[in-house]
CSV table of C-alpha atoms in Angstrom, one decimal:
chain,number,residue,atom,x,y,z
N,1,UNK,CA,-1.0,-8.7,-14.5
N,2,UNK,CA,-4.4,-8.8,-15.9
N,3,UNK,CA,-6.8,-10.3,-13.1
N,4,UNK,CA,-9.9,-9.7,-15.4
N,5,UNK,CA,-11.7,-8.1,-18.2
N,6,UNK,CA,-15.3,-7.9,-18.3
N,7,UNK,CA,-17.9,-6.1,-20.0
N,8,UNK,CA,-21.4,-5.3,-18.6
N,9,UNK,CA,-24.7,-4.0,-19.8
N,10,UNK,CA,-27.6,-2.9,-18.5
N,11,UNK,CA,-26.2,-4.6,-15.1
N,12,UNK,CA,-25.5,-7.4,-16.6
N,13,UNK,CA,-22.4,-9.5,-17.4
N,14,UNK,CA,-21.6,-9.8,-21.1
N,15,UNK,CA,-18.5,-11.6,-21.5
N,16,UNK,CA,-14.8,-11.4,-20.8
N,17,UNK,CA,-13.3,-10.0,-23.3
N,18,UNK,CA,-9.7,-8.9,-24.5
N,19,UNK,CA,-7.8,-6.0,-24.2
N,20,UNK,CA,-7.7,-4.9,-27.6
N,21,UNK,CA,-12.1,-5.2,-27.4
N,22,UNK,CA,-12.0,-2.7,-24.4
N,23,UNK,CA,-12.3,0.8,-27.1
N,24,UNK,CA,-15.1,-1.4,-28.9
N,25,UNK,CA,-17.1,-2.1,-25.8
N,26,UNK,CA,-16.6,1.4,-24.5
N,27,UNK,CA,-18.2,3.2,-27.3
N,28,UNK,CA,-21.6,0.8,-27.0
N,29,UNK,CA,-24.4,2.4,-25.4
N,30,UNK,CA,-25.4,1.6,-21.9
N,31,UNK,CA,-22.3,-0.6,-22.0
N,32,UNK,CA,-19.3,-0.5,-19.9
N,33,UNK,CA,-16.1,-2.3,-18.9
N,34,UNK,CA,-14.6,-3.2,-15.8
N,35,UNK,CA,-10.5,-4.1,-15.8
N,36,UNK,CA,-8.6,-5.0,-12.8
N,37,UNK,CA,-4.9,-5.0,-13.0
N,38,UNK,CA,-2.3,-6.0,-10.5
N,39,UNK,CA,1.1,-4.9,-9.9
N,40,UNK,CA,0.9,-3.1,-13.3
N,41,UNK,CA,4.1,-2.7,-15.2
N,42,UNK,CA,4.5,0.3,-17.2
N,43,UNK,CA,3.7,-1.4,-20.7
N,44,UNK,CA,0.5,-2.4,-19.4
N,45,UNK,CA,-0.7,0.5,-17.9
N,46,UNK,CA,0.4,2.1,-21.1
N,47,UNK,CA,-1.8,0.0,-23.6
N,48,UNK,CA,-4.5,0.9,-20.9
N,49,UNK,CA,-4.0,4.4,-21.4
N,50,UNK,CA,-4.1,4.2,-25.1
N,51,UNK,CA,-7.5,2.3,-24.8
N,52,UNK,CA,-9.5,4.4,-22.2
N,53,UNK,CA,-7.6,7.4,-22.9
N,54,UNK,CA,-6.4,8.0,-19.7
N,55,UNK,CA,-4.7,11.1,-18.8
N,56,UNK,CA,-0.8,10.6,-18.5
N,57,UNK,CA,-0.3,12.4,-15.1
N,58,UNK,CA,-2.8,10.1,-13.7
N,59,UNK,CA,-1.3,7.2,-15.4
N,60,UNK,CA,2.0,8.4,-14.0
N,61,UNK,CA,0.7,8.6,-10.3
N,62,UNK,CA,-0.7,5.4,-10.6
N,63,UNK,CA,2.8,4.0,-12.0
N,64,UNK,CA,4.7,6.1,-9.1
N,65,UNK,CA,2.7,4.3,-6.2
N,66,UNK,CA,2.7,5.6,-2.5
N,67,UNK,CA,0.3,8.1,-3.3
N,68,UNK,CA,-2.0,10.3,-0.8
N,69,UNK,CA,-5.5,9.2,-0.9
N,70,UNK,CA,-7.2,11.3,-3.4
N,71,UNK,CA,-10.0,12.1,-5.7
N,72,UNK,CA,-8.8,14.1,-9.0
N,73,UNK,CA,-10.8,15.4,-12.2
N,74,UNK,CA,-9.6,14.8,-15.6
N,75,UNK,CA,-12.4,16.3,-17.8
N,76,UNK,CA,-15.4,13.9,-17.5
N,77,UNK,CA,-13.2,11.2,-15.6
N,78,UNK,CA,-12.2,10.6,-12.0
N,79,UNK,CA,-8.6,9.4,-10.7
N,80,UNK,CA,-9.1,7.7,-7.4
N,81,UNK,CA,-6.6,6.8,-5.2
N,82,UNK,CA,-6.8,5.0,-1.6
N,83,UNK,CA,-4.8,3.1,0.9
N,84,UNK,CA,-5.3,-0.5,1.9
N,85,UNK,CA,-4.2,-1.2,5.6
N,86,UNK,CA,-4.1,-4.6,6.4
N,87,UNK,CA,-2.7,-6.8,9.3
N,88,UNK,CA,-0.1,-9.2,8.6
N,89,UNK,CA,0.7,-11.2,12.5
N,90,UNK,CA,2.1,-7.9,14.0
N,91,UNK,CA,2.7,-5.9,11.8
N,92,UNK,CA,0.5,-3.5,9.5
N,93,UNK,CA,0.8,-4.1,5.5
N,94,UNK,CA,0.0,-0.8,3.7
N,95,UNK,CA,-0.7,-0.9,-0.3
N,96,UNK,CA,-2.8,1.0,-3.1
N,97,UNK,CA,-5.3,1.1,-5.1
N,98,UNK,CA,-5.8,3.3,-7.9
N,99,UNK,CA,-9.1,3.6,-10.0
N,100,UNK,CA,-9.7,5.3,-13.1
N,101,UNK,CA,-13.4,5.5,-13.7
N,102,UNK,CA,-15.4,7.3,-16.5
N,103,UNK,CA,-18.6,7.3,-17.8
N,104,UNK,CA,-18.3,3.5,-19.6
N,105,UNK,CA,-15.4,2.2,-17.5
N,106,UNK,CA,-13.7,1.2,-14.5
N,107,UNK,CA,-10.1,0.3,-14.4
N,108,UNK,CA,-8.5,-0.6,-10.8
N,109,UNK,CA,-4.8,-1.0,-10.5
N,110,UNK,CA,-4.0,-2.6,-7.2
N,111,UNK,CA,-0.3,-2.5,-5.7
N,112,UNK,CA,1.2,-4.4,-2.6
N,113,UNK,CA,-2.3,-5.6,-1.8
N,114,UNK,CA,-2.4,-8.7,0.6
N,115,UNK,CA,-6.3,-10.0,-0.6
N,116,UNK,CA,-8.1,-9.3,-3.8
N,117,UNK,CA,-11.4,-8.1,-5.1
N,118,UNK,CA,-12.8,-10.9,-6.3
N,119,UNK,CA,-15.6,-11.2,-4.2
N,120,UNK,CA,-16.0,-7.4,-4.7
N,121,UNK,CA,-16.8,-8.5,-8.5
N,122,UNK,CA,-19.4,-11.3,-7.8
N,123,UNK,CA,-21.4,-9.3,-5.3
N,124,UNK,CA,-21.7,-6.3,-7.8
N,125,UNK,CA,-22.5,-9.0,-10.4
N,126,UNK,CA,-25.5,-10.3,-7.7
N,127,UNK,CA,-27.0,-7.0,-7.6
N,128,UNK,CA,-27.6,-6.3,-11.3
N,129,UNK,CA,-30.2,-3.6,-10.4
N,130,UNK,CA,-27.3,-1.7,-8.9
N,131,UNK,CA,-24.7,-2.8,-11.0
N,132,UNK,CA,-27.1,-1.2,-14.1
N,133,UNK,CA,-26.0,2.4,-12.2
N,134,UNK,CA,-22.9,1.9,-14.0
N,135,UNK,CA,-19.4,3.2,-13.6
N,136,UNK,CA,-19.9,5.0,-10.5
N,137,UNK,CA,-21.6,2.2,-8.5
N,138,UNK,CA,-18.2,-0.1,-9.2
N,139,UNK,CA,-16.4,2.8,-7.9
N,140,UNK,CA,-18.5,2.6,-4.8
N,141,UNK,CA,-18.1,-1.0,-4.3
N,142,UNK,CA,-14.4,-1.3,-4.6
N,143,UNK,CA,-14.2,2.0,-2.1
N,144,UNK,CA,-16.7,0.7,0.5
N,145,UNK,CA,-14.6,-2.9,0.3
N,146,UNK,CA,-11.6,-0.7,1.4
N,147,UNK,CA,-13.0,1.2,4.1
N,148,UNK,CA,-14.6,-1.9,5.8
N,149,UNK,CA,-11.0,-3.7,5.7
N,150,UNK,CA,-10.3,-0.6,7.8
N,151,UNK,CA,-12.7,-2.0,11.1
N,152,UNK,CA,-10.9,-5.3,11.4
N,153,UNK,CA,-7.5,-3.1,12.0
N,154,UNK,CA,-9.7,-0.6,14.3
N,155,UNK,CA,-10.4,-3.4,16.3
N,156,UNK,CA,-6.9,-5.1,16.7
N,157,UNK,CA,-5.8,-2.0,17.7
N,158,UNK,CA,-8.4,-1.4,20.3
N,159,UNK,CA,-7.5,-5.2,21.6
N,160,UNK,CA,-4.0,-4.4,21.6
N,161,UNK,CA,-4.5,-1.2,23.5
N,162,UNK,CA,-6.8,-2.8,26.1
N,163,UNK,CA,-3.9,-5.7,26.6
N,164,UNK,CA,-1.2,-2.9,27.1
N,165,UNK,CA,-3.4,-0.9,29.6
N,166,UNK,CA,-3.9,-4.4,31.8
N,167,UNK,CA,0.0,-4.8,31.9
N,168,UNK,CA,0.1,-0.8,33.5
N,169,UNK,CA,0.2,-1.7,37.1
N,170,UNK,CA,2.3,-4.8,36.6
N,171,UNK,CA,5.7,-4.0,38.9
N,172,UNK,CA,8.6,-4.0,36.3
N,173,UNK,CA,6.8,-3.9,33.0
N,174,UNK,CA,6.9,-0.3,32.4
N,175,UNK,CA,10.1,-0.1,30.0
N,176,UNK,CA,8.2,-2.7,27.7
N,177,UNK,CA,4.4,-1.0,27.9
N,178,UNK,CA,6.4,2.1,26.5
N,179,UNK,CA,7.7,0.6,23.8
N,180,UNK,CA,4.6,-1.4,22.8
N,181,UNK,CA,2.4,2.0,23.2
N,182,UNK,CA,4.7,4.0,20.8
N,183,UNK,CA,4.8,1.2,18.1
N,184,UNK,CA,0.9,1.2,18.7
N,185,UNK,CA,1.0,4.8,18.5
N,186,UNK,CA,2.6,4.5,15.1
N,187,UNK,CA,0.2,2.3,13.8
N,188,UNK,CA,-2.6,4.6,14.5
N,189,UNK,CA,-0.6,7.1,12.5
N,190,UNK,CA,-0.5,4.4,9.4
N,191,UNK,CA,-4.4,4.2,9.5
N,192,UNK,CA,-4.8,8.0,9.8
N,193,UNK,CA,-3.0,8.4,6.8
N,194,UNK,CA,-5.0,6.4,4.9
N,195,UNK,CA,-8.3,7.9,6.4
N,196,UNK,CA,-8.3,11.1,7.1
N,197,UNK,CA,-7.2,12.4,3.4
N,198,UNK,CA,-9.9,9.8,2.0
N,199,UNK,CA,-12.2,11.4,4.0
N,200,UNK,CA,-11.6,15.1,3.0
N,201,UNK,CA,-11.9,13.7,-0.6
N,202,UNK,CA,-14.8,11.5,-0.6
N,203,UNK,CA,-17.1,14.8,-0.4
N,204,UNK,CA,-16.7,15.6,-4.2
N,205,UNK,CA,-18.7,12.6,-4.9
N,206,UNK,CA,-21.8,13.7,-2.9
N,207,UNK,CA,-23.7,16.8,-2.2
N,208,UNK,CA,-23.1,19.5,-4.3
N,209,UNK,CA,-21.7,19.2,-7.4
N,210,UNK,CA,-20.7,15.8,-8.5
N,211,UNK,CA,-19.4,14.0,-11.7
N,212,UNK,CA,-22.3,13.7,-14.1
N,213,UNK,CA,-21.9,9.7,-13.7
N,214,UNK,CA,-22.1,9.7,-10.1
N,215,UNK,CA,-25.4,11.7,-9.3
N,216,UNK,CA,-27.3,8.5,-9.2
N,217,UNK,CA,-25.3,7.1,-6.1
N,218,UNK,CA,-24.5,10.1,-3.7
N,219,UNK,CA,-26.3,8.4,-1.0
N,220,UNK,CA,-23.9,5.0,-1.4
N,221,UNK,CA,-20.8,7.4,-1.3
N,222,UNK,CA,-22.4,9.3,1.7
N,223,UNK,CA,-22.7,6.2,3.6
N,224,UNK,CA,-19.0,5.4,2.7
N,225,UNK,CA,-18.0,9.3,4.2
N,226,UNK,CA,-20.1,8.0,7.4
N,227,UNK,CA,-18.0,5.0,7.8
N,228,UNK,CA,-14.9,7.0,7.7
N,229,UNK,CA,-16.3,9.2,10.0
N,230,UNK,CA,-16.8,6.7,12.4
N,231,UNK,CA,-13.2,5.3,11.9
N,232,UNK,CA,-11.9,8.4,11.8
N,233,UNK,CA,-13.6,8.6,15.3
N,234,UNK,CA,-12.2,5.5,16.8
N,235,UNK,CA,-8.8,6.7,15.6
N,236,UNK,CA,-9.2,9.8,18.1
N,237,UNK,CA,-10.5,7.7,20.8
N,238,UNK,CA,-7.4,5.3,20.8
N,239,UNK,CA,-5.0,7.8,20.2
N,240,UNK,CA,-6.1,10.0,23.6
N,241,UNK,CA,-6.1,6.8,25.3
N,242,UNK,CA,-2.8,5.9,24.4
N,243,UNK,CA,-1.9,9.6,25.8
N,244,UNK,CA,-3.2,8.9,28.7
N,245,UNK,CA,-1.5,5.5,29.1
N,246,UNK,CA,1.8,6.8,28.3
N,247,UNK,CA,1.1,9.6,31.3
N,248,UNK,CA,0.1,6.7,33.9
N,249,UNK,CA,2.9,4.7,33.1
N,250,UNK,CA,5.5,7.1,32.8
N,251,UNK,CA,3.7,7.8,36.4
N,252,UNK,CA,4.2,4.8,37.7
N,253,UNK,CA,8.0,5.1,36.8
N,254,UNK,CA,7.9,8.0,39.3
N,255,UNK,CA,6.2,6.1,41.8
N,256,UNK,CA,9.0,3.0,41.8
N,257,UNK,CA,11.7,5.9,41.7
N,258,UNK,CA,10.1,7.6,44.8
N,259,UNK,CA,9.8,4.0,46.6
N,260,UNK,CA,13.5,3.4,45.7
N,261,UNK,CA,14.4,6.5,47.0
N,262,UNK,CA,12.4,6.6,50.3
N,263,UNK,CA,14.0,2.9,51.0
N,264,UNK,CA,17.6,4.1,50.2
N,265,UNK,CA,17.3,7.6,52.5
N,266,UNK,CA,15.9,5.0,55.2
N,267,UNK,CA,18.8,3.1,55.1
N,268,UNK,CA,21.1,5.9,54.9
N,269,UNK,CA,19.5,7.3,58.1
N,270,UNK,CA,20.2,4.2,59.7
N,271,UNK,CA,23.3,3.5,58.7
N,272,UNK,CA,24.2,7.2,59.8
N,273,UNK,CA,23.4,6.5,63.6
N,274,UNK,CA,25.8,3.8,63.4
N,275,UNK,CA,28.3,6.4,62.1
N,276,UNK,CA,27.9,8.8,64.2
N,277,UNK,CA,27.7,6.9,67.3
N,278,UNK,CA,30.9,5.1,66.2
N,279,UNK,CA,32.5,8.6,65.1
N,280,UNK,CA,32.3,10.1,68.7
N,281,UNK,CA,33.1,7.1,70.9
N,282,UNK,CA,36.0,6.0,68.1
N,283,UNK,CA,38.3,9.3,69.3
N,284,UNK,CA,41.1,8.4,71.2
N,285,UNK,CA,41.5,11.6,73.5
N,286,UNK,CA,42.8,10.2,76.6
N,287,UNK,CA,40.6,12.2,79.2
N,288,UNK,CA,37.4,10.9,77.4
N,289,UNK,CA,34.7,9.3,79.9
N,290,UNK,CA,34.2,5.8,80.2
N,291,UNK,CA,36.9,5.5,78.1
N,292,UNK,CA,38.7,2.7,80.8
N,293,UNK,CA,34.8,1.4,81.5
N,294,UNK,CA,35.0,-2.5,81.6
N,295,UNK,CA,31.5,-2.4,80.1
N,296,UNK,CA,31.9,0.3,77.7
N,297,UNK,CA,31.9,-1.4,74.2
N,298,UNK,CA,29.4,-3.4,74.6
N,299,UNK,CA,26.8,-0.6,76.3
N,300,UNK,CA,28.5,1.0,73.2
N,301,UNK,CA,27.0,-1.7,70.7
N,302,UNK,CA,23.7,-1.9,72.5
N,303,UNK,CA,22.9,1.8,72.3
N,304,UNK,CA,23.6,1.6,68.3
N,305,UNK,CA,21.4,-1.4,67.9
N,306,UNK,CA,18.6,-0.2,69.9
N,307,UNK,CA,18.6,3.3,68.3
N,308,UNK,CA,18.9,1.8,64.7
N,309,UNK,CA,16.3,-0.9,65.7
N,310,UNK,CA,13.5,2.0,66.6
N,311,UNK,CA,14.4,3.8,63.2
N,312,UNK,CA,13.9,0.7,61.5
N,313,UNK,CA,10.4,-0.3,63.2
N,314,UNK,CA,9.6,3.8,62.6
N,315,UNK,CA,10.1,3.6,58.8
N,316,UNK,CA,8.8,0.1,58.7
N,317,UNK,CA,5.9,1.3,59.9
N,318,UNK,CA,5.7,4.3,58.0
N,319,UNK,CA,6.1,2.3,54.8
N,320,UNK,CA,9.3,3.4,53.6
N,321,UNK,CA,10.6,-0.3,54.2
């Protein structure tokens, strides 16, 4: 679906144009066209391929979706894929933005993205002196918007981790904690799969050899690179903390198991005394001492209770009961 198709010249908006007029405006000096598509269909991309002269392999990747974040050069144009990661309640929504960028055009195709980029366009149009840098600034603005949306996700992951850490020492919550920690670990991996490849790829746009139309915007792409490094560092910290939390949680499980085992062993020792005395005094030999004693039964029970009571006192004092 076509969202908008706008022509710009020297940083100023000329007008909304029709798709058929794209090729005419692309050929004008100091002019570029910015087109935005949402959930594009094959026939729509075929038209854009004809108007912009897009490489067929790049178009195929954009149609296929679920691409790894990357930046590829096709002659004098770029094909950029970034993944959007947004929180949808307690779940994560992963989308994709594919961008075709040339000297005089920018075509963005977003799929499964919850929030659009109308704010990015409005911001760029307000900063005409920056928009005058051409299509490379639009590429930066779109990438910067995607990367900025990673920060709230990182904050949400950190908040969830803090909540789980507060519950680690609550008795009986270990199983639920383990499940939540592994779910959080999965979310961290999802975000890392969006950040790490893009962090490696964006080096093509600043420092050393860069596409000619990106030469004036290298410092902007360096800023995006710095943001990605910050996010990647935060994800490393979260991942390490999750590993530590899992180990602590498992240690708490082992401690609880040890407490149960100690209680069982203490009660087993106490009942073993009953069993031992009853086994000895329960033998029916004819010449057993005190077998005919009038107070034998009461005395035997008294001895059993006293010995077991002393054992109970000692186990209780040592913390086993």
